[in-house]
PDB file of C-alpha atoms in Angstrom:
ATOM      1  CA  UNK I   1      42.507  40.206  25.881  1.00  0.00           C
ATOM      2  CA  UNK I   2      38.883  40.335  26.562  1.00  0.00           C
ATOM      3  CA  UNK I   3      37.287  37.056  27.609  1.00  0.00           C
ATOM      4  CA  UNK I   4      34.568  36.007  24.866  1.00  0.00           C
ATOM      5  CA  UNK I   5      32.511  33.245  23.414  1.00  0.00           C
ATOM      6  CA  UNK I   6      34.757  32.741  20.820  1.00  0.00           C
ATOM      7  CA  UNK I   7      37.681  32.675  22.987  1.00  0.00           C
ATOM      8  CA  UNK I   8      36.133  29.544  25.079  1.00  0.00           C
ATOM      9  CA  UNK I   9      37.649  26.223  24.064  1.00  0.00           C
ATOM     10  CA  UNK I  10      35.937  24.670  21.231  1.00  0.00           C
ATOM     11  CA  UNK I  11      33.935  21.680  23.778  1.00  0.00           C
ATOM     12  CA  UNK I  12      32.585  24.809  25.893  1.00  0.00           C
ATOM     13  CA  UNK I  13      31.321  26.292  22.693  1.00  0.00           C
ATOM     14  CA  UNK I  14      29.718  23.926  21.993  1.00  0.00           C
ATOM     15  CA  UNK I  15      27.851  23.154  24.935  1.00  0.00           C
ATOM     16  CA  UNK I  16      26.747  26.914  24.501  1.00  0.00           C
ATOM     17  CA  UNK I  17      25.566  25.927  21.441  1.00  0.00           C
ATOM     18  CA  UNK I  18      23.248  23.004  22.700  1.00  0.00           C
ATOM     19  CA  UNK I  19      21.364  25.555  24.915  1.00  0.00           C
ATOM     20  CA  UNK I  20      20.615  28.073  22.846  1.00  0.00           C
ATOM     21  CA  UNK I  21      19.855  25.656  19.532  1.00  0.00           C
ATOM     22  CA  UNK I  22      15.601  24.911  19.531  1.00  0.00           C
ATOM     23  CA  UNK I  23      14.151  21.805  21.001  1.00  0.00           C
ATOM     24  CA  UNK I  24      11.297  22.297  19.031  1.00  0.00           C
ATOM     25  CA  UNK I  25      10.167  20.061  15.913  1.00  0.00           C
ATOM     26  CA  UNK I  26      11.868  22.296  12.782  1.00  0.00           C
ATOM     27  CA  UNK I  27       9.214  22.235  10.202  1.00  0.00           C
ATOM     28  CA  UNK I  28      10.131  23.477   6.621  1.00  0.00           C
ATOM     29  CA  UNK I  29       7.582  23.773   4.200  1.00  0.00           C
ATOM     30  CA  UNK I  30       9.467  24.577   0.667  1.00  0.00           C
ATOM     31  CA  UNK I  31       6.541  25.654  -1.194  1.00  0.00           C
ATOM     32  CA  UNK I  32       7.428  28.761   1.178  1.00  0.00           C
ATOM     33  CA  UNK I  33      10.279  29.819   0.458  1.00  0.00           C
ATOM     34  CA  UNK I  34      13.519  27.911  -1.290  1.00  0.00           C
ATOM     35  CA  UNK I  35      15.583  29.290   1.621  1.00  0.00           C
ATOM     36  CA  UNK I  36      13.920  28.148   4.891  1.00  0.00           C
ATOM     37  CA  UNK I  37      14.869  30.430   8.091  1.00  0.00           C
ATOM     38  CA  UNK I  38      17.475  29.328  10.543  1.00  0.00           C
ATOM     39  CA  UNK I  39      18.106  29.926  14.257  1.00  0.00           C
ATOM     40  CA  UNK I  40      19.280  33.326  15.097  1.00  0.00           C
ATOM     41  CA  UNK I  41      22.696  32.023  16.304  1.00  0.00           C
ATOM     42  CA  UNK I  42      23.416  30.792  12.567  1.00  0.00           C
ATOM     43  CA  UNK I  43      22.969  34.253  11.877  1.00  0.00           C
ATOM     44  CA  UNK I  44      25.592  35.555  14.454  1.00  0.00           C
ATOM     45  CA  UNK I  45      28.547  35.460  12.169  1.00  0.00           C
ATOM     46  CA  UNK I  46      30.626  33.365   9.577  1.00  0.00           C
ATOM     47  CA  UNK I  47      32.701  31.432  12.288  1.00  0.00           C
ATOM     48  CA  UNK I  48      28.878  30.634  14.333  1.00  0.00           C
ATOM     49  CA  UNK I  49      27.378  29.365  11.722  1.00  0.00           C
ATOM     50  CA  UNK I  50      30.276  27.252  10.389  1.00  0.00           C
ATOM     51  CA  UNK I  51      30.536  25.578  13.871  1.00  0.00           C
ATOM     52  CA  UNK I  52      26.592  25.507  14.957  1.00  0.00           C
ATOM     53  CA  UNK I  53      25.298  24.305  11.382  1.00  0.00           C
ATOM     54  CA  UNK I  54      26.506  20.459  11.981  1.00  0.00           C
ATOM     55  CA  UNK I  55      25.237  20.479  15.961  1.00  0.00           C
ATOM     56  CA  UNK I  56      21.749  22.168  14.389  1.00  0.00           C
ATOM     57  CA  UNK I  57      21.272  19.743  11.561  1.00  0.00           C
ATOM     58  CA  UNK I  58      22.433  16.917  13.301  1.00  0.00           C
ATOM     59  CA  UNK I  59      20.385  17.061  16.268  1.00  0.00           C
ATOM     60  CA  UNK I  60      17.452  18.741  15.834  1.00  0.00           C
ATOM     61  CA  UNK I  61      14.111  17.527  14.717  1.00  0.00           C
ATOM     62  CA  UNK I  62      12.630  18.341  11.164  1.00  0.00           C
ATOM     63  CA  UNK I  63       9.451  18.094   9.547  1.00  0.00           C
ATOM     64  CA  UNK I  64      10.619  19.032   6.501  1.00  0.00           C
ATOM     65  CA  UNK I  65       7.273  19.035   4.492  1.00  0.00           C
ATOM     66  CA  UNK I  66       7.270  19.709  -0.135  1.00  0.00           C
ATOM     67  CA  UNK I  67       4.926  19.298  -2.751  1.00  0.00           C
ATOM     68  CA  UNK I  68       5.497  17.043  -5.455  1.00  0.00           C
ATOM     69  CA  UNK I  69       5.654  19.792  -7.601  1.00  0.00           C
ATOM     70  CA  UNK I  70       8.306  21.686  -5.429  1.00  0.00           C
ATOM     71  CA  UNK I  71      11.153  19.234  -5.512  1.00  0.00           C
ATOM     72  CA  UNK I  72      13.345  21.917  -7.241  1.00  0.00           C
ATOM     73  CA  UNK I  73      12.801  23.755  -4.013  1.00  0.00           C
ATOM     74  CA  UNK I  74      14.274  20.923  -2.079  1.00  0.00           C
ATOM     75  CA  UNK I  75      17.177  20.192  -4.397  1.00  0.00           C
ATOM     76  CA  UNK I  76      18.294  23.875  -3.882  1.00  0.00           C
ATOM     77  CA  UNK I  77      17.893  24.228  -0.634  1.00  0.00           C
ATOM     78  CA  UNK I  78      19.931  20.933  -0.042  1.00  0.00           C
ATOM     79  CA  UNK I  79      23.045  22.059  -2.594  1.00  0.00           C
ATOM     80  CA  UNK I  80      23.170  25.135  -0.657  1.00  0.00           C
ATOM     81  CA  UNK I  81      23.887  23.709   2.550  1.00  0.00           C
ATOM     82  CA  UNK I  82      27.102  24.059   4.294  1.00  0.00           C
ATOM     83  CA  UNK I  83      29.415  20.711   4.178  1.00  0.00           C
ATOM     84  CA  UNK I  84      28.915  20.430   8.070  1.00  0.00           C
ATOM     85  CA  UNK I  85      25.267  20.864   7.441  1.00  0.00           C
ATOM     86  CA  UNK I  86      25.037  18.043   4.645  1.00  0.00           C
ATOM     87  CA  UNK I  87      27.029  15.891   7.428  1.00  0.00           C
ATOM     88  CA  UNK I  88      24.796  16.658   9.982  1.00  0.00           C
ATOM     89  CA  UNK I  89      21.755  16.469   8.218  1.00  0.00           C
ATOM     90  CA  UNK I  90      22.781  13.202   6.527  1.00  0.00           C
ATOM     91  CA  UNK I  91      23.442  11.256  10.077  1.00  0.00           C
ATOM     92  CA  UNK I  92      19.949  12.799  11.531  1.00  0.00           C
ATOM     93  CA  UNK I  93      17.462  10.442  13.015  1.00  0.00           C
ATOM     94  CA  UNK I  94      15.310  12.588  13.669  1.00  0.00           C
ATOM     95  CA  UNK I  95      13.972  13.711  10.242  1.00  0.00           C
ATOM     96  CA  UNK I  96      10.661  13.107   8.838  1.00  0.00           C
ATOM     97  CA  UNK I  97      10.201  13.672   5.062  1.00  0.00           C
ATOM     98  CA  UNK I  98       6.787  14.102   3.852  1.00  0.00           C
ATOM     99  CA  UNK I  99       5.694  14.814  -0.081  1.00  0.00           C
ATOM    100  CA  UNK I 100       2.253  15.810  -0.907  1.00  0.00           C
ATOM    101  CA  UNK I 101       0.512  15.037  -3.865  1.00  0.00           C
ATOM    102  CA  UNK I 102      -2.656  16.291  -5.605  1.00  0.00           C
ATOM    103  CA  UNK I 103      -4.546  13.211  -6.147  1.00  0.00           C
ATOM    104  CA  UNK I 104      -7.133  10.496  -4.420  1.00  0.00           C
ATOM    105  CA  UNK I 105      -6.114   7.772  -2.124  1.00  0.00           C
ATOM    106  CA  UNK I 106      -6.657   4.750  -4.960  1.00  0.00           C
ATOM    107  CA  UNK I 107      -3.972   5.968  -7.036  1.00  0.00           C
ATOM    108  CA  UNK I 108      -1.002   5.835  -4.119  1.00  0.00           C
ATOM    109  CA  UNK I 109      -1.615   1.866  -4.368  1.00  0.00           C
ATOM    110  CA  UNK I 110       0.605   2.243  -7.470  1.00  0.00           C
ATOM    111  CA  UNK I 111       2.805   3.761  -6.135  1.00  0.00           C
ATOM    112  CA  UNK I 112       3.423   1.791  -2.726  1.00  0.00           C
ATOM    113  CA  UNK I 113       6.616  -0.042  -4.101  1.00  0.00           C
ATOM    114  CA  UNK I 114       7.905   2.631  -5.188  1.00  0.00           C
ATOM    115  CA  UNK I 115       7.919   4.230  -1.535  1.00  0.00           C
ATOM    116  CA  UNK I 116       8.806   1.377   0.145  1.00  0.00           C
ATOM    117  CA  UNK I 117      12.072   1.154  -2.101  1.00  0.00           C
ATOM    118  CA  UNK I 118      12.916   4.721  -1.179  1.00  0.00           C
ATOM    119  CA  UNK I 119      12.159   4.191   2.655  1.00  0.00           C
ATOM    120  CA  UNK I 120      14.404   0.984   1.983  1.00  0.00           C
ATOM    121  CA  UNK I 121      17.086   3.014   0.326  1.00  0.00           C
ATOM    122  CA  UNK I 122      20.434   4.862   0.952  1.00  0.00           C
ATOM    123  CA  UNK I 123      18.727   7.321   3.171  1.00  0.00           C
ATOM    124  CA  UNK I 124      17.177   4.709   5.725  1.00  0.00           C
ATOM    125  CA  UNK I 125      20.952   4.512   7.301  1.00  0.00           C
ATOM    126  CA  UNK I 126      20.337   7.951   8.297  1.00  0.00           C
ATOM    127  CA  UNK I 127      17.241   6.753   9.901  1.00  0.00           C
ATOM    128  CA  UNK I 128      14.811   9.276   8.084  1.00  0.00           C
ATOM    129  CA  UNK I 129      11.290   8.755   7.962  1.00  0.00           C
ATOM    130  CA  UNK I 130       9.616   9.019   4.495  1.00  0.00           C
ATOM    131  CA  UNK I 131       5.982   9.784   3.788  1.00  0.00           C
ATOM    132  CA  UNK I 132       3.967  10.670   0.926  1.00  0.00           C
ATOM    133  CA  UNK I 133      -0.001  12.154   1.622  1.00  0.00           C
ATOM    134  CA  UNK I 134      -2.419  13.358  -0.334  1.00  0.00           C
ATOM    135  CA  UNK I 135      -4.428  16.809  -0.015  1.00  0.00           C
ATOM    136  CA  UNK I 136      -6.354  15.776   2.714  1.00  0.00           C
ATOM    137  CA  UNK I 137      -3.765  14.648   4.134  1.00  0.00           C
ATOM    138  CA  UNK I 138      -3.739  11.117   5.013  1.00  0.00           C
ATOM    139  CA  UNK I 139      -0.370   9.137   5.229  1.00  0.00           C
ATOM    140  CA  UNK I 140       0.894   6.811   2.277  1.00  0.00           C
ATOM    141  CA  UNK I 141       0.845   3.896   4.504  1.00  0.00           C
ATOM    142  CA  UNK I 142      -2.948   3.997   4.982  1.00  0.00           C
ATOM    143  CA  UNK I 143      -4.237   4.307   1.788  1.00  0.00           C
ATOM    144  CA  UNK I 144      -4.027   0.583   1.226  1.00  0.00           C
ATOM    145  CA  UNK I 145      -6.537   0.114   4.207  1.00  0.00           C
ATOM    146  CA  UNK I 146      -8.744   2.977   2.697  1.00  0.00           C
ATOM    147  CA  UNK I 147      -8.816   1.592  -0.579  1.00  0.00           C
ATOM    148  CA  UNK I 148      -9.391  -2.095   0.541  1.00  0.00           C
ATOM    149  CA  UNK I 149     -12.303  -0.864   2.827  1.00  0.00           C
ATOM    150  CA  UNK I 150     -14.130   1.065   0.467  1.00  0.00           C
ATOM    151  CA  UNK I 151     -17.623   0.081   1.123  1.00  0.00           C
ATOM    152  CA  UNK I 152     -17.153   1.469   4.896  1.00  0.00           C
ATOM    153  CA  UNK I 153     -16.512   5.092   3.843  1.00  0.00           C
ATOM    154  CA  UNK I 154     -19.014   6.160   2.203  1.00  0.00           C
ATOM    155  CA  UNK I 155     -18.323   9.364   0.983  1.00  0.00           C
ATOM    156  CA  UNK I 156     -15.576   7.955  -0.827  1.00  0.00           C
ATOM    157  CA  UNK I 157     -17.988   5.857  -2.723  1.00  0.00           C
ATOM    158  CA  UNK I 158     -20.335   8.251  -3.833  1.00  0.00           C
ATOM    159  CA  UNK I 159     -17.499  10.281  -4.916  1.00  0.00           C
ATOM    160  CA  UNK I 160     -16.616   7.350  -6.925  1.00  0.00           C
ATOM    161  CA  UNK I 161     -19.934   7.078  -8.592  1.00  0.00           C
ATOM    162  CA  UNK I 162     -19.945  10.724  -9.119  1.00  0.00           C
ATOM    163  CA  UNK I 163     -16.905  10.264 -10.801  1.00  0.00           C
ATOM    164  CA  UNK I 164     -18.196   7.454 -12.945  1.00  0.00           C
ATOM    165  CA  UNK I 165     -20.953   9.811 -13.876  1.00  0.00           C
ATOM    166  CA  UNK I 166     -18.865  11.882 -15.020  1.00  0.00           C
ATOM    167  CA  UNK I 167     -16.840   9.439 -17.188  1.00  0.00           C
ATOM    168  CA  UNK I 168     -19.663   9.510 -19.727  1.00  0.00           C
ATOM    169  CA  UNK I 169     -19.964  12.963 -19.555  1.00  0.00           C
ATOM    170  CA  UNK I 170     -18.560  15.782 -21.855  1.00  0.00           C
ATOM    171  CA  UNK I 171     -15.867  15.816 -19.188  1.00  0.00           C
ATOM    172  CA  UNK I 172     -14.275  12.701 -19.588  1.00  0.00           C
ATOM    173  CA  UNK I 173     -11.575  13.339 -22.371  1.00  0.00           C
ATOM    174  CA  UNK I 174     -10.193  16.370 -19.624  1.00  0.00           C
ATOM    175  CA  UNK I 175     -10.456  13.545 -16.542  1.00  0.00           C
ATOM    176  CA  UNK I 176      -8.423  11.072 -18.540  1.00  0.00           C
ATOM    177  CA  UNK I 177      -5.633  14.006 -19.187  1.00  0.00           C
ATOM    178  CA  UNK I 178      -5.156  15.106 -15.382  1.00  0.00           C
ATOM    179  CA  UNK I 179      -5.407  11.225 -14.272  1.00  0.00           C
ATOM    180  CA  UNK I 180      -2.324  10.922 -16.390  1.00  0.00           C
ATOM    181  CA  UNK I 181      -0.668  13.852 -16.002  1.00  0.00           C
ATOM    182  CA  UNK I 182      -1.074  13.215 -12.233  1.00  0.00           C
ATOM    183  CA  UNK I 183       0.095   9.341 -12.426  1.00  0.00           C
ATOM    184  CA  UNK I 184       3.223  10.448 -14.425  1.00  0.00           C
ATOM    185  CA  UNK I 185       3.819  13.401 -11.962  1.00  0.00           C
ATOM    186  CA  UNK I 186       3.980  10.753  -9.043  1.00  0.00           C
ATOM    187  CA  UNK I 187       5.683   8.380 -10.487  1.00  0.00           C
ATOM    188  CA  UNK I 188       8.288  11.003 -11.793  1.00  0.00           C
ATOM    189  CA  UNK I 189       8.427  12.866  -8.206  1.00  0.00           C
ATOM    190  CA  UNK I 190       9.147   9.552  -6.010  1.00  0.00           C
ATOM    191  CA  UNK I 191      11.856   8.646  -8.565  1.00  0.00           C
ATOM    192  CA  UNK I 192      13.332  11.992  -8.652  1.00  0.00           C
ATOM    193  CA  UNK I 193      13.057  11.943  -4.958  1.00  0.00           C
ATOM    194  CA  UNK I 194      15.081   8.711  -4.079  1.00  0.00           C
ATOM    195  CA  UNK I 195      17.978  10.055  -7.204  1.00  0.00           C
ATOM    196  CA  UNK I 196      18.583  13.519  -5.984  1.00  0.00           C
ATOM    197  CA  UNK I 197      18.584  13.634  -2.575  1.00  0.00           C
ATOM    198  CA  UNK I 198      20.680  10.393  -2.405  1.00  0.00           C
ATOM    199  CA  UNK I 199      22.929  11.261  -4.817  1.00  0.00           C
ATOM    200  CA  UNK I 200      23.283  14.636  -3.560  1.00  0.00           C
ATOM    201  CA  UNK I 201      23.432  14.225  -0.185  1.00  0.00           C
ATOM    202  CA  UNK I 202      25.260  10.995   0.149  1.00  0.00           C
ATOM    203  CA  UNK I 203      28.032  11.645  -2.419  1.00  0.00           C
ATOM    204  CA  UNK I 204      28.857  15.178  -0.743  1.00  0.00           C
ATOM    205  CA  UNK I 205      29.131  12.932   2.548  1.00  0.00           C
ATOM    206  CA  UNK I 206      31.678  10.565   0.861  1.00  0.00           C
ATOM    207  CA  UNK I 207      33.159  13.912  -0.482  1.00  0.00           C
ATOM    208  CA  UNK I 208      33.748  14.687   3.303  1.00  0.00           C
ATOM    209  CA  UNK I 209      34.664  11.441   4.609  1.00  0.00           C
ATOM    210  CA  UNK I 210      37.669  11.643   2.261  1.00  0.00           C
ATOM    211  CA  UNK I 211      38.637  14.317   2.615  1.00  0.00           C
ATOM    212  CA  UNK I 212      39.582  14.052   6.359  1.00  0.00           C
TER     213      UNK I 212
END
């Protein structure tokens, strides 16, 4: 019988594995594509990807990077993951989570508790990193200092007048509508956020846990 890869005991596969898996950052951006590429050795066959997926999601980095607007994206692409890969993914440390939204820095403020309870949540045993920017993109946590500090950037000011301007203007019943259509999609995105992907990550972990 011919000596091959998948004839090697299952701790030298492995170790195989760990040199030819990326050391690079993963980054995922789901507006993309709902099905992200993978590493050419998950592509090898059935029995590779069934034993590289936890080693790959586990222990790689990711950047995995949505818009608010895209969370369906994200909800697929997690339901369609392998059970090794949920486990993996689920105990990964190395994971950084950032949502962009399409609005300016004062109206994150809001939304600050709202992060911090998700950051707080039943993902933070996995020790993931959540963010949330804006278009520009700045990172949730500095907002607050941008938005205390006005007066020392001033083209945010002037915007702000410009947008007080405006408030009088012919455009003001439109502003109103997308300031609340945005405020309600943020508010609806970080809860949706913290209820899917915990509920559908962690309860296909317990699924796994009893199983064994």
């Amino acid at each position: 019988m011919p000596h091959t890869l998948l004839t090697l005991p299952p701790e030298l596969r492995n170790q195989v594995y760990s040199y030819v898996l990326p050391t690079e950052t993963q980054e995922i951006r789901f507006s993309t594509s709902v099905f992200p590429p993978v590493p050419a050795l998950l592509q090898v066959s059935q029995q590779t990807r069934e034993e590289t997926s936890g080693l790959y999601y586990q222990h790689c980095a990711f950047d995995l990077v949505l818009h608010h607007r895209s969370l369906w994206q994200f909800r697929v692409w997690i339901v369609t993951l392998s059970p090794s890969a949920v486990w993996g993914l689920g105990h990964n440390g190395n994971l950084n989570l950032r949502v962009v939204f399409d609005e300016q820095h004062k109206e994150y403020e809001r939304f600050r508790h709202m992060l911090k309870f998700y950051i707080h949540g039943s993902c933070s045993r996995s020790g993931w990193f959540v963010s949330a920017e804006d278009t520009q993109p700045r990172a949730l946590g500095q907002m607050a200092g941008v938005h205390i500090n006005r007066k020392n950037h001033g083209r945010s000011r002037a915007e702000d007048e410009g947008l007080a301007l405006r408030r009088r203007g012919t455009h003001y019943a439109m502003y109103r509508a997308r300031r609340k259509e945005g405020r309600d999609a943020m508010r609806t995105a970080l809860r949706a956020i913290y209820d899917r992907v915990s509920q559908s990550l962690w309860a296909r972990c317990e699924l796994l846990r009893t199983a064994k």
